[in-house]
PDB file of C-alpha atoms in Angstrom:
ATOM      1  CA  MET B 636      36.540-127.727   4.278  1.00 44.00           C
ATOM      2  CA  SER B 637      37.435-128.876   0.950  1.00 55.00           C
ATOM      3  CA  ASN B 638      40.595-130.532   0.306  1.00 78.00           C
ATOM      4  CA  VAL B 639      40.518-129.940  -3.391  1.00 89.00           C
ATOM      5  CA  LYS B 640      44.118-128.187  -4.389  1.00 94.00           C
ATOM      6  CA  LEU B 641      43.712-125.195  -6.275  1.00 95.00           C
ATOM      7  CA  VAL B 642      46.403-123.871  -8.924  1.00 96.00           C
ATOM      8  CA  PRO B 643      46.778-120.265 -10.312  1.00 98.00           C
ATOM      9  CA  ARG B 644      45.395-119.733 -13.909  1.00 98.00           C
ATOM     10  CA  LEU B 645      46.795-117.377 -16.404  1.00 98.00           C
ATOM     11  CA  ASN B 646      44.097-115.697 -18.555  1.00 98.00           C
ATOM     12  CA  ASP B 647      44.444-114.972 -22.650  1.00 97.00           C
ATOM     13  CA  VAL B 648      45.917-111.860 -22.143  1.00 98.00           C
ATOM     14  CA  GLY B 649      48.924-113.154 -19.994  1.00 98.00           C
ATOM     15  CA  VAL B 650      49.365-115.865 -22.532  1.00 98.00           C
ATOM     16  CA  THR B 651      49.548-112.871 -25.074  1.00 98.00           C
ATOM     17  CA  ARG B 652      52.123-110.818 -23.053  1.00 97.00           C
ATOM     18  CA  CYS B 653      54.272-114.503 -22.811  1.00 97.00           C
ATOM     19  CA  MET B 654      54.430-114.917 -26.503  1.00 97.00           C
ATOM     20  CA  GLU B 655      55.393-111.266 -27.026  1.00 96.00           C
ATOM     21  CA  ASP B 656      57.867-111.390 -24.331  1.00 96.00           C
ATOM     22  CA  LEU B 657      59.450-114.638 -26.171  1.00 96.00           C
ATOM     23  CA  ASP B 658      59.727-112.940 -29.358  1.00 95.00           C
ATOM     24  CA  ARG B 659      60.977-109.658 -27.955  1.00 93.00           C
ATOM     25  CA  LEU B 660      63.790-111.213 -26.134  1.00 91.00           C
ATOM     26  CA  GLU B 661      64.831-114.048 -29.135  1.00 87.00           C
ATOM     27  CA  GLU B 662      65.141-110.886 -31.368  1.00 87.00           C
ATOM     28  CA  ARG B 663      67.469-109.225 -29.141  1.00 87.00           C
ATOM     29  CA  GLU B 664      69.067-112.359 -28.336  1.00 82.00           C
ATOM     30  CA  ALA B 665      68.564-111.737 -24.769  1.00 87.00           C
ATOM     31  CA  GLU B 666      68.515-114.060 -21.863  1.00 90.00           C
ATOM     32  CA  ARG B 667      64.758-115.606 -21.371  1.00 91.00           C
ATOM     33  CA  MET B 668      63.317-114.590 -17.847  1.00 95.00           C
ATOM     34  CA  ASP B 669      63.439-117.250 -15.191  1.00 96.00           C
ATOM     35  CA  VAL B 670      60.419-118.373 -13.334  1.00 97.00           C
ATOM     36  CA  GLY B 671      60.559-115.724 -10.321  1.00 96.00           C
ATOM     37  CA  ARG B 672      60.541-113.187 -12.715  1.00 97.00           C
ATOM     38  CA  ARG B 673      57.871-114.477 -14.824  1.00 97.00           C
ATOM     39  CA  LEU B 674      55.489-114.668 -11.643  1.00 97.00           C
ATOM     40  CA  THR B 675      56.285-110.912 -10.631  1.00 97.00           C
ATOM     41  CA  GLU B 676      56.185-109.807 -14.730  1.00 97.00           C
ATOM     42  CA  TYR B 677      52.445-111.857 -15.098  1.00 98.00           C
ATOM     43  CA  GLU B 678      51.035-111.358 -11.781  1.00 97.00           C
ATOM     44  CA  PRO B 679      48.380-109.030 -13.552  1.00 98.00           C
ATOM     45  CA  TRP B 680      47.139-111.658 -15.415  1.00 98.00           C
ATOM     46  CA  ILE B 681      47.386-114.275 -12.638  1.00 98.00           C
ATOM     47  CA  TRP B 682      44.181-115.543 -10.560  1.00 97.00           C
ATOM     48  CA  CYS B 683      42.741-118.233  -8.738  1.00 94.00           C
ATOM     49  CA  ALA B 684      39.232-119.999  -8.167  1.00 90.00           C
ATOM     50  CA  PRO B 685      37.655-117.599  -5.310  1.00 87.00           C
ATOM     51  CA  SER B 686      36.389-120.712  -3.818  1.00 82.00           C
ATOM     52  CA  GLY B 687      35.810-124.460  -3.875  1.00 81.00           C
ATOM     53  CA  GLY B 688      39.311-125.576  -2.555  1.00 89.00           C
ATOM     54  CA  SER B 689      42.513-123.698  -1.522  1.00 92.00           C
ATOM     55  CA  LEU B 690      45.362-122.628  -3.262  1.00 93.00           C
ATOM     56  CA  SER B 691      48.437-124.992  -2.970  1.00 95.00           C
ATOM     57  CA  ASP B 692      51.783-123.816  -3.847  1.00 96.00           C
ATOM     58  CA  GLU B 693      53.018-127.067  -2.933  1.00 97.00           C
ATOM     59  CA  LEU B 694      51.501-128.968  -5.411  1.00 97.00           C
ATOM     60  CA  VAL B 695      52.679-126.173  -7.904  1.00 98.00           C
ATOM     61  CA  ARG B 696      56.108-126.785  -6.752  1.00 98.00           C
ATOM     62  CA  GLU B 697      55.758-130.354  -7.028  1.00 98.00           C
ATOM     63  CA  ILE B 698      54.407-130.267 -10.518  1.00 98.00           C
ATOM     64  CA  HIS B 699      57.377-127.884 -11.484  1.00 98.00           C
ATOM     65  CA  ALA B 700      60.183-129.977  -9.797  1.00 98.00           C
ATOM     66  CA  ARG B 701      58.858-133.568 -11.031  1.00 98.00           C
ATOM     67  CA  VAL B 702      58.384-132.187 -14.563  1.00 98.00           C
ATOM     68  CA  LEU B 703      62.016-130.698 -14.835  1.00 98.00           C
ATOM     69  CA  ASP B 704      63.152-133.916 -13.177  1.00 98.00           C
ATOM     70  CA  ILE B 705      61.495-136.094 -15.942  1.00 98.00           C
ATOM     71  CA  ALA B 706      62.945-133.719 -18.630  1.00 98.00           C
ATOM     72  CA  ALA B 707      66.540-133.937 -17.174  1.00 98.00           C
ATOM     73  CA  ARG B 708      66.413-137.637 -17.616  1.00 98.00           C
ATOM     74  CA  HIS B 709      65.541-137.517 -21.198  1.00 98.00           C
ATOM     75  CA  GLY B 710      68.129-134.729 -21.997  1.00 97.00           C
ATOM     76  CA  TYR B 711      67.028-131.282 -20.814  1.00 98.00           C
ATOM     77  CA  PRO B 712      68.504-128.668 -21.198  1.00 96.00           C
ATOM     78  CA  ARG B 713      70.516-130.044 -24.252  1.00 96.00           C
ATOM     79  CA  LYS B 714      69.053-130.776 -27.347  1.00 94.00           C
ATOM     80  CA  ALA B 715      67.235-134.164 -27.422  1.00 93.00           C
ATOM     81  CA  SER B 716      65.855-136.205 -30.171  1.00 96.00           C
ATOM     82  CA  ASP B 717      62.357-137.233 -31.000  1.00 95.00           C
ATOM     83  CA  ALA B 718      62.640-140.618 -29.265  1.00 96.00           C
ATOM     84  CA  CYS B 719      63.796-138.988 -25.985  1.00 97.00           C
ATOM     85  CA  LYS B 720      60.934-136.222 -26.401  1.00 97.00           C
ATOM     86  CA  VAL B 721      58.505-138.985 -26.689  1.00 97.00           C
ATOM     87  CA  ALA B 722      59.979-140.568 -23.521  1.00 98.00           C
ATOM     88  CA  PHE B 723      59.568-137.452 -22.069  1.00 98.00           C
ATOM     89  CA  ASP B 724      55.844-137.445 -23.184  1.00 98.00           C
ATOM     90  CA  VAL B 725      55.171-140.945 -21.611  1.00 98.00           C
ATOM     91  CA  ASP B 726      56.945-140.658 -18.451  1.00 98.00           C
ATOM     92  CA  VAL B 727      55.083-137.316 -17.576  1.00 98.00           C
ATOM     93  CA  ALA B 728      52.000-138.444 -18.525  1.00 98.00           C
ATOM     94  CA  LYS B 729      51.981-141.655 -16.362  1.00 98.00           C
ATOM     95  CA  TRP B 730      53.177-139.342 -13.351  1.00 98.00           C
ATOM     96  CA  PHE B 731      50.193-136.777 -14.113  1.00 98.00           C
ATOM     97  CA  ALA B 732      48.040-139.790 -14.075  1.00 98.00           C
ATOM     98  CA  GLU B 733      49.359-141.503 -10.777  1.00 97.00           C
ATOM     99  CA  ASN B 734      49.269-138.082  -8.628  1.00 97.00           C
ATOM    100  CA  SER B 735      45.800-138.091  -6.993  1.00 95.00           C
ATOM    101  CA  ALA B 736      45.765-134.355  -6.318  1.00 95.00           C
ATOM    102  CA  MET B 737      45.918-133.612 -10.444  1.00 96.00           C
ATOM    103  CA  GLY B 738      42.644-136.110 -10.732  1.00 95.00           C
ATOM    104  CA  SER B 739      40.410-133.031  -9.716  1.00 93.00           C
ATOM    105  CA  PRO B 740      37.916-131.201 -12.160  1.00 91.00           C
ATOM    106  CA  GLU B 741      40.521-128.337 -11.270  1.00 94.00           C
ATOM    107  CA  PHE B 742      42.382-129.548 -14.090  1.00 97.00           C
ATOM    108  CA  LEU B 743      40.035-129.843 -16.482  1.00 95.00           C
ATOM    109  CA  ARG B 744      40.486-126.101 -17.263  1.00 97.00           C
ATOM    110  CA  ASP B 745      42.727-124.597 -20.003  1.00 98.00           C
ATOM    111  CA  ASP B 746      44.056-121.531 -18.408  1.00 98.00           C
ATOM    112  CA  ILE B 747      45.758-123.392 -15.298  1.00 98.00           C
ATOM    113  CA  TRP B 748      47.711-125.207 -18.285  1.00 98.00           C
ATOM    114  CA  SER B 749      48.562-121.832 -19.709  1.00 98.00           C
ATOM    115  CA  PHE B 750      49.902-120.957 -16.135  1.00 98.00           C
ATOM    116  CA  LEU B 751      51.761-123.902 -15.969  1.00 98.00           C
ATOM    117  CA  SER B 752      53.277-124.068 -19.774  1.00 98.00           C
ATOM    118  CA  CYS B 753      54.046-120.253 -19.836  1.00 98.00           C
ATOM    119  CA  VAL B 754      55.071-119.318 -16.430  1.00 98.00           C
ATOM    120  CA  MET B 755      55.988-122.210 -14.135  1.00 98.00           C
ATOM    121  CA  LEU B 756      57.700-124.356 -16.926  1.00 98.00           C
ATOM    122  CA  GLN B 757      58.345-122.321 -20.074  1.00 98.00           C
ATOM    123  CA  GLU B 758      61.850-123.819 -20.426  1.00 97.00           C
ATOM    124  CA  VAL B 759      60.602-127.456 -21.006  1.00 98.00           C
ATOM    125  CA  VAL B 760      57.967-126.178 -23.441  1.00 98.00           C
ATOM    126  CA  ILE B 761      60.627-124.551 -25.484  1.00 97.00           C
ATOM    127  CA  TRP B 762      62.901-127.334 -25.114  1.00 97.00           C
ATOM    128  CA  ARG B 763      59.886-129.696 -25.935  1.00 97.00           C
ATOM    129  CA  TYR B 764      58.496-127.662 -29.104  1.00 97.00           C
ATOM    130  CA  SER B 765      59.524-124.000 -29.472  1.00 93.00           C
ATOM    131  CA  ALA B 766      59.191-120.395 -27.922  1.00 93.00           C
ATOM    132  CA  ARG B 767      57.107-119.737 -31.482  1.00 92.00           C
ATOM    133  CA  GLN B 768      54.308-122.484 -30.905  1.00 96.00           C
ATOM    134  CA  ARG B 769      51.358-120.627 -29.102  1.00 96.00           C
ATOM    135  CA  PRO B 770      49.311-123.999 -28.983  1.00 97.00           C
ATOM    136  CA  ARG B 771      51.763-125.104 -27.064  1.00 98.00           C
ATOM    137  CA  LEU B 772      51.916-122.519 -24.558  1.00 98.00           C
ATOM    138  CA  ALA B 773      48.192-121.976 -24.175  1.00 98.00           C
ATOM    139  CA  GLY B 774      45.440-123.957 -22.615  1.00 97.00           C
ATOM    140  CA  GLY B 775      44.014-126.435 -24.957  1.00 97.00           C
ATOM    141  CA  VAL B 776      44.166-129.831 -26.435  1.00 96.00           C
ATOM    142  CA  ARG B 777      47.658-129.058 -27.908  1.00 97.00           C
ATOM    143  CA  ASN B 778      49.345-127.525 -24.974  1.00 98.00           C
ATOM    144  CA  THR B 779      52.334-129.248 -23.996  1.00 98.00           C
ATOM    145  CA  PHE B 780      51.209-130.647 -20.368  1.00 98.00           C
ATOM    146  CA  GLN B 781      47.397-130.612 -21.167  1.00 98.00           C
ATOM    147  CA  ARG B 782      47.656-133.348 -23.717  1.00 98.00           C
ATOM    148  CA  LEU B 783      49.443-135.401 -21.578  1.00 98.00           C
ATOM    149  CA  TRP B 784      47.639-134.930 -18.771  1.00 98.00           C
ATOM    150  CA  MET B 785      44.540-135.953 -20.754  1.00 98.00           C
ATOM    151  CA  ARG B 786      46.333-139.049 -22.102  1.00 98.00           C
ATOM    152  CA  GLY B 787      47.535-139.992 -18.916  1.00 98.00           C
ATOM    153  CA  ARG B 788      44.052-140.128 -16.920  1.00 97.00           C
ATOM    154  CA  THR B 789      42.274-141.694 -19.971  1.00 98.00           C
ATOM    155  CA  LEU B 790      44.874-144.581 -21.050  1.00 98.00           C
ATOM    156  CA  ASP B 791      45.696-145.673 -17.281  1.00 98.00           C
ATOM    157  CA  LEU B 792      44.187-149.096 -16.806  1.00 97.00           C
ATOM    158  CA  GLY B 793      44.751-149.359 -13.324  1.00 96.00           C
ATOM    159  CA  VAL B 794      47.120-151.088 -10.672  1.00 95.00           C
ATOM    160  CA  SER B 795      45.343-153.942 -11.121  1.00 95.00           C
ATOM    161  CA  VAL B 796      46.157-154.723 -14.577  1.00 94.00           C
ATOM    162  CA  GLY B 797      49.824-155.373 -13.496  1.00 94.00           C
ATOM    163  CA  GLU B 798      52.565-154.990 -16.045  1.00 94.00           C
ATOM    164  CA  GLY B 799      50.144-153.939 -18.974  1.00 96.00           C
ATOM    165  CA  ARG B 800      48.437-150.996 -17.149  1.00 98.00           C
ATOM    166  CA  TRP B 801      50.435-148.407 -19.371  1.00 98.00           C
ATOM    167  CA  ARG B 802      50.027-150.719 -22.715  1.00 98.00           C
ATOM    168  CA  LEU B 803      47.614-147.907 -24.394  1.00 98.00           C
ATOM    169  CA  LEU B 804      49.919-145.289 -23.529  1.00 98.00           C
ATOM    170  CA  GLU B 805      53.058-146.664 -24.351  1.00 98.00           C
ATOM    171  CA  GLY B 806      51.957-148.611 -27.534  1.00 98.00           C
ATOM    172  CA  LEU B 807      49.964-145.857 -29.484  1.00 98.00           C
ATOM    173  CA  SER B 808      51.911-143.344 -32.286  1.00 97.00           C
ATOM    174  CA  GLU B 809      51.445-139.715 -31.993  1.00 96.00           C
ATOM    175  CA  ASP B 810      49.229-139.808 -34.948  1.00 97.00           C
ATOM    176  CA  ALA B 811      47.012-142.372 -33.238  1.00 98.00           C
ATOM    177  CA  MET B 812      47.008-140.352 -29.961  1.00 98.00           C
ATOM    178  CA  VAL B 813      46.101-137.032 -32.072  1.00 97.00           C
ATOM    179  CA  GLN B 814      43.107-138.711 -33.659  1.00 97.00           C
ATOM    180  CA  ILE B 815      41.775-139.794 -30.360  1.00 97.00           C
ATOM    181  CA  PHE B 816      42.760-136.812 -28.089  1.00 97.00           C
ATOM    182  CA  GLU B 817      42.030-134.064 -30.560  1.00 95.00           C
ATOM    183  CA  ARG B 818      38.453-135.160 -31.294  1.00 93.00           C
ATOM    184  CA  ALA B 819      35.824-133.631 -28.595  1.00 91.00           C
ATOM    185  CA  SER B 820      33.275-136.287 -29.324  1.00 88.00           C
ATOM    186  CA  ILE B 821      36.004-139.008 -28.497  1.00 93.00           C
ATOM    187  CA  ALA B 822      38.462-137.701 -26.025  1.00 94.00           C
ATOM    188  CA  SER B 823      35.617-136.884 -23.827  1.00 93.00           C
ATOM    189  CA  ASP B 824      34.559-140.365 -23.340  1.00 95.00           C
ATOM    190  CA  ALA B 825      37.075-142.486 -21.531  1.00 96.00           C
ATOM    191  CA  VAL B 826      35.812-145.986 -22.234  1.00 96.00           C
ATOM    192  CA  MET B 827      35.249-145.205 -25.730  1.00 97.00           C
ATOM    193  CA  SER B 828      39.129-143.673 -26.203  1.00 97.00           C
ATOM    194  CA  ARG B 829      40.608-146.782 -24.337  1.00 98.00           C
ATOM    195  CA  ALA B 830      38.123-149.028 -26.867  1.00 98.00           C
ATOM    196  CA  ILE B 831      39.768-147.626 -29.755  1.00 98.00           C
ATOM    197  CA  ALA B 832      43.335-147.274 -28.461  1.00 98.00           C
ATOM    198  CA  THR B 833      43.010-151.030 -28.147  1.00 98.00           C
ATOM    199  CA  GLY B 834      41.584-151.602 -31.534  1.00 98.00           C
ATOM    200  CA  TRP B 835      44.689-149.116 -33.137  1.00 98.00           C
ATOM    201  CA  LEU B 836      47.133-152.065 -31.111  1.00 98.00           C
ATOM    202  CA  ASP B 837      45.268-154.661 -32.173  1.00 97.00           C
ATOM    203  CA  CYS B 838      45.642-153.948 -35.910  1.00 98.00           C
ATOM    204  CA  ALA B 839      49.057-152.654 -35.700  1.00 97.00           C
ATOM    205  CA  GLY B 840      50.162-155.941 -34.414  1.00 96.00           C
ATOM    206  CA  ARG B 841      48.541-157.327 -37.685  1.00 95.00           C
ATOM    207  CA  ILE B 842      49.266-155.661 -40.023  1.00 96.00           C
ATOM    208  CA  GLY B 843      52.610-152.956 -38.854  1.00 96.00           C
ATOM    209  CA  ARG B 844      52.347-149.493 -37.098  1.00 96.00           C
ATOM    210  CA  GLY B 845      53.943-148.211 -40.172  1.00 94.00           C
ATOM    211  CA  ARG B 846      50.849-148.901 -42.236  1.00 96.00           C
ATOM    212  CA  MET B 847      48.323-147.432 -39.312  1.00 97.00           C
ATOM    213  CA  GLU B 848      47.949-143.850 -40.096  1.00 97.00           C
ATOM    214  CA  ASP B 849      45.726-143.914 -42.851  1.00 97.00           C
ATOM    215  CA  VAL B 850      43.731-147.063 -41.315  1.00 98.00           C
ATOM    216  CA  MET B 851      43.534-145.195 -38.498  1.00 98.00           C
ATOM    217  CA  ARG B 852      42.104-142.306 -40.220  1.00 97.00           C
ATOM    218  CA  ARG B 853      39.190-144.262 -42.285  1.00 97.00           C
ATOM    219  CA  ALA B 854      38.532-146.368 -38.657  1.00 98.00           C
ATOM    220  CA  MET B 855      37.722-142.953 -37.284  1.00 97.00           C
ATOM    221  CA  LYS B 856      35.454-142.012 -39.982  1.00 96.00           C
ATOM    222  CA  LEU B 857      33.768-145.075 -39.999  1.00 97.00           C
ATOM    223  CA  LEU B 858      33.187-144.897 -36.098  1.00 96.00           C
ATOM    224  CA  ARG B 859      32.061-141.415 -36.594  1.00 93.00           C
ATOM    225  CA  LEU B 860      29.076-142.286 -38.824  1.00 94.00           C
ATOM    226  CA  ARG B 861      28.379-145.482 -37.034  1.00 95.00           C
ATOM    227  CA  ASN B 862      28.001-143.032 -33.943  1.00 92.00           C
ATOM    228  CA  GLN B 863      25.119-141.220 -35.906  1.00 91.00           C
ATOM    229  CA  ILE B 864      23.141-144.496 -35.653  1.00 93.00           C
ATOM    230  CA  VAL B 865      24.254-146.435 -32.563  1.00 94.00           C
ATOM    231  CA  ASP B 866      25.172-144.149 -29.962  1.00 94.00           C
ATOM    232  CA  LEU B 867      28.548-146.256 -29.200  1.00 95.00           C
ATOM    233  CA  SER B 868      29.164-144.607 -25.562  1.00 92.00           C
ATOM    234  CA  TYR B 869      25.783-146.835 -24.526  1.00 94.00           C
ATOM    235  CA  LEU B 870      26.886-149.926 -25.809  1.00 96.00           C
ATOM    236  CA  PRO B 871      28.396-152.743 -23.453  1.00 96.00           C
ATOM    237  CA  PRO B 872      32.223-152.881 -23.350  1.00 95.00           C
ATOM    238  CA  GLU B 873      31.892-156.311 -25.507  1.00 97.00           C
ATOM    239  CA  ASP B 874      29.385-154.527 -27.939  1.00 97.00           C
ATOM    240  CA  LEU B 875      31.445-151.152 -28.276  1.00 97.00           C
ATOM    241  CA  ALA B 876      34.796-153.412 -28.749  1.00 97.00           C
ATOM    242  CA  MET B 877      33.125-155.526 -31.821  1.00 98.00           C
ATOM    243  CA  GLU B 878      32.187-152.216 -33.164  1.00 98.00           C
ATOM    244  CA  VAL B 879      35.809-150.770 -32.999  1.00 98.00           C
ATOM    245  CA  GLU B 880      37.359-154.043 -34.461  1.00 98.00           C
ATOM    246  CA  ARG B 881      34.850-153.813 -37.383  1.00 97.00           C
ATOM    247  CA  ALA B 882      35.851-150.547 -38.586  1.00 98.00           C
ATOM    248  CA  PHE B 883      39.684-151.374 -37.886  1.00 98.00           C
ATOM    249  CA  THR B 884      38.773-154.673 -40.023  1.00 97.00           C
ATOM    250  CA  ARG B 885      37.195-152.897 -42.452  1.00 97.00           C
ATOM    251  CA  SER B 886      39.663-150.066 -42.873  1.00 97.00           C
ATOM    252  CA  SER B 887      42.454-152.283 -43.145  1.00 96.00           C
ATOM    253  CA  LYS B 888      41.135-155.244 -45.303  1.00 94.00           C
ATOM    254  CA  THR B 889      43.431-154.330 -48.645  1.00 90.00           C
ATOM    255  CA  ILE B 890      46.218-154.547 -46.257  1.00 89.00           C
ATOM    256  CA  PRO B 891      48.106-157.826 -45.782  1.00 86.00           C
ATOM    257  CA  SER B 892      49.009-158.936 -42.436  1.00 81.00           C
ATOM    258  CA  GLU B 893      53.153-158.797 -41.751  1.00 71.00           C
ATOM    259  CA  THR B 894      55.151-161.899 -41.825  1.00 54.00           C
ATOM    260  CA  ALA B 895      57.124-162.228 -38.994  1.00 42.00           C
ATOM    261  CA  GLY B 896      59.982-159.836 -38.944  1.00 46.00           C
ATOM    262  CA  SER B 897      58.935-157.556 -41.605  1.00 46.00           C
ATOM    263  CA  GLU B 898      57.394-154.962 -39.930  1.00 47.00           C
ATOM    264  CA  PRO B 899      58.073-151.278 -40.964  1.00 46.00           C
ATOM    265  CA  PRO B 900      60.251-149.099 -38.670  1.00 45.00           C
ATOM    266  CA  ASP B 901      58.131-147.648 -35.804  1.00 49.00           C
ATOM    267  CA  ASP B 902      56.633-144.304 -36.849  1.00 48.00           C
ATOM    268  CA  LEU B 903      56.147-143.184 -32.907  1.00 42.00           C
ATOM    269  CA  ALA B 904      59.313-140.810 -33.187  1.00 44.00           C
ATOM    270  CA  ASP B 905      58.555-139.813 -36.739  1.00 47.00           C
ATOM    271  CA  HIS B 906      55.637-137.700 -35.480  1.00 48.00           C
ATOM    272  CA  ALA B 907      56.981-136.801 -32.112  1.00 46.00           C
ATOM    273  CA  GLY B 908      57.264-133.230 -33.266  1.00 47.00           C
ATOM    274  CA  ASP B 909      53.873-132.751 -35.084  1.00 50.00           C
ATOM    275  CA  ALA B 910      51.354-133.114 -32.553  1.00 44.00           C
TER     276      ALA B 910
END
């Protein structure tokens, strides 16, 4: 018997109904539906894979409880600062990566994240973003939780690394995350994603995080062009790291290295609401 834990899914019609309900309730200044009511209201559009595992209410409840707990530690349901929301993102991504049940291909499906965002964790999505941003509720690379699952699973360097396990996840700015994970050709290759993340951190350490946005964009263009000539995904790790370093060095060559103590303010929180 398969031990894959399946999660309910919400189709696109259900997402549209969710957005319509949120708009209607906001216009009337009415109280939003709780999770029990949503499960009933959206039942016609909720479905599950007919085979390949067994539906796990336990896993759904665990995800619901843990994400709510993490959100509460960062200010939910009160209005939270950008810094608190970024810290929430990091902690949820870590938990997703550490949960072995969430490592199955089941979680590659957009409609699973639609269900979790629209039905189970709608309040957290609205707290983190708003009730009007469909991409944050619908499944996809900008979904509130799907993006964190992708980051956590990809940037986890493993228990064997020790204290540095989460240095990529914790160190990258939101802009850098978007540049990596919203490009399918990069995000689909975990090795390349980690190499670019490492290159970003190394370069930021030289010139300062506040100067990295334009550098990151130039470096990504160079790497994509280089990938047309040499398939970077087939390079040995050392060669790939060298290609990434070369791209960041070239992209930042006109920017002098930071002197001690003069680094511009961290831009991490500044982009918390952009992605």
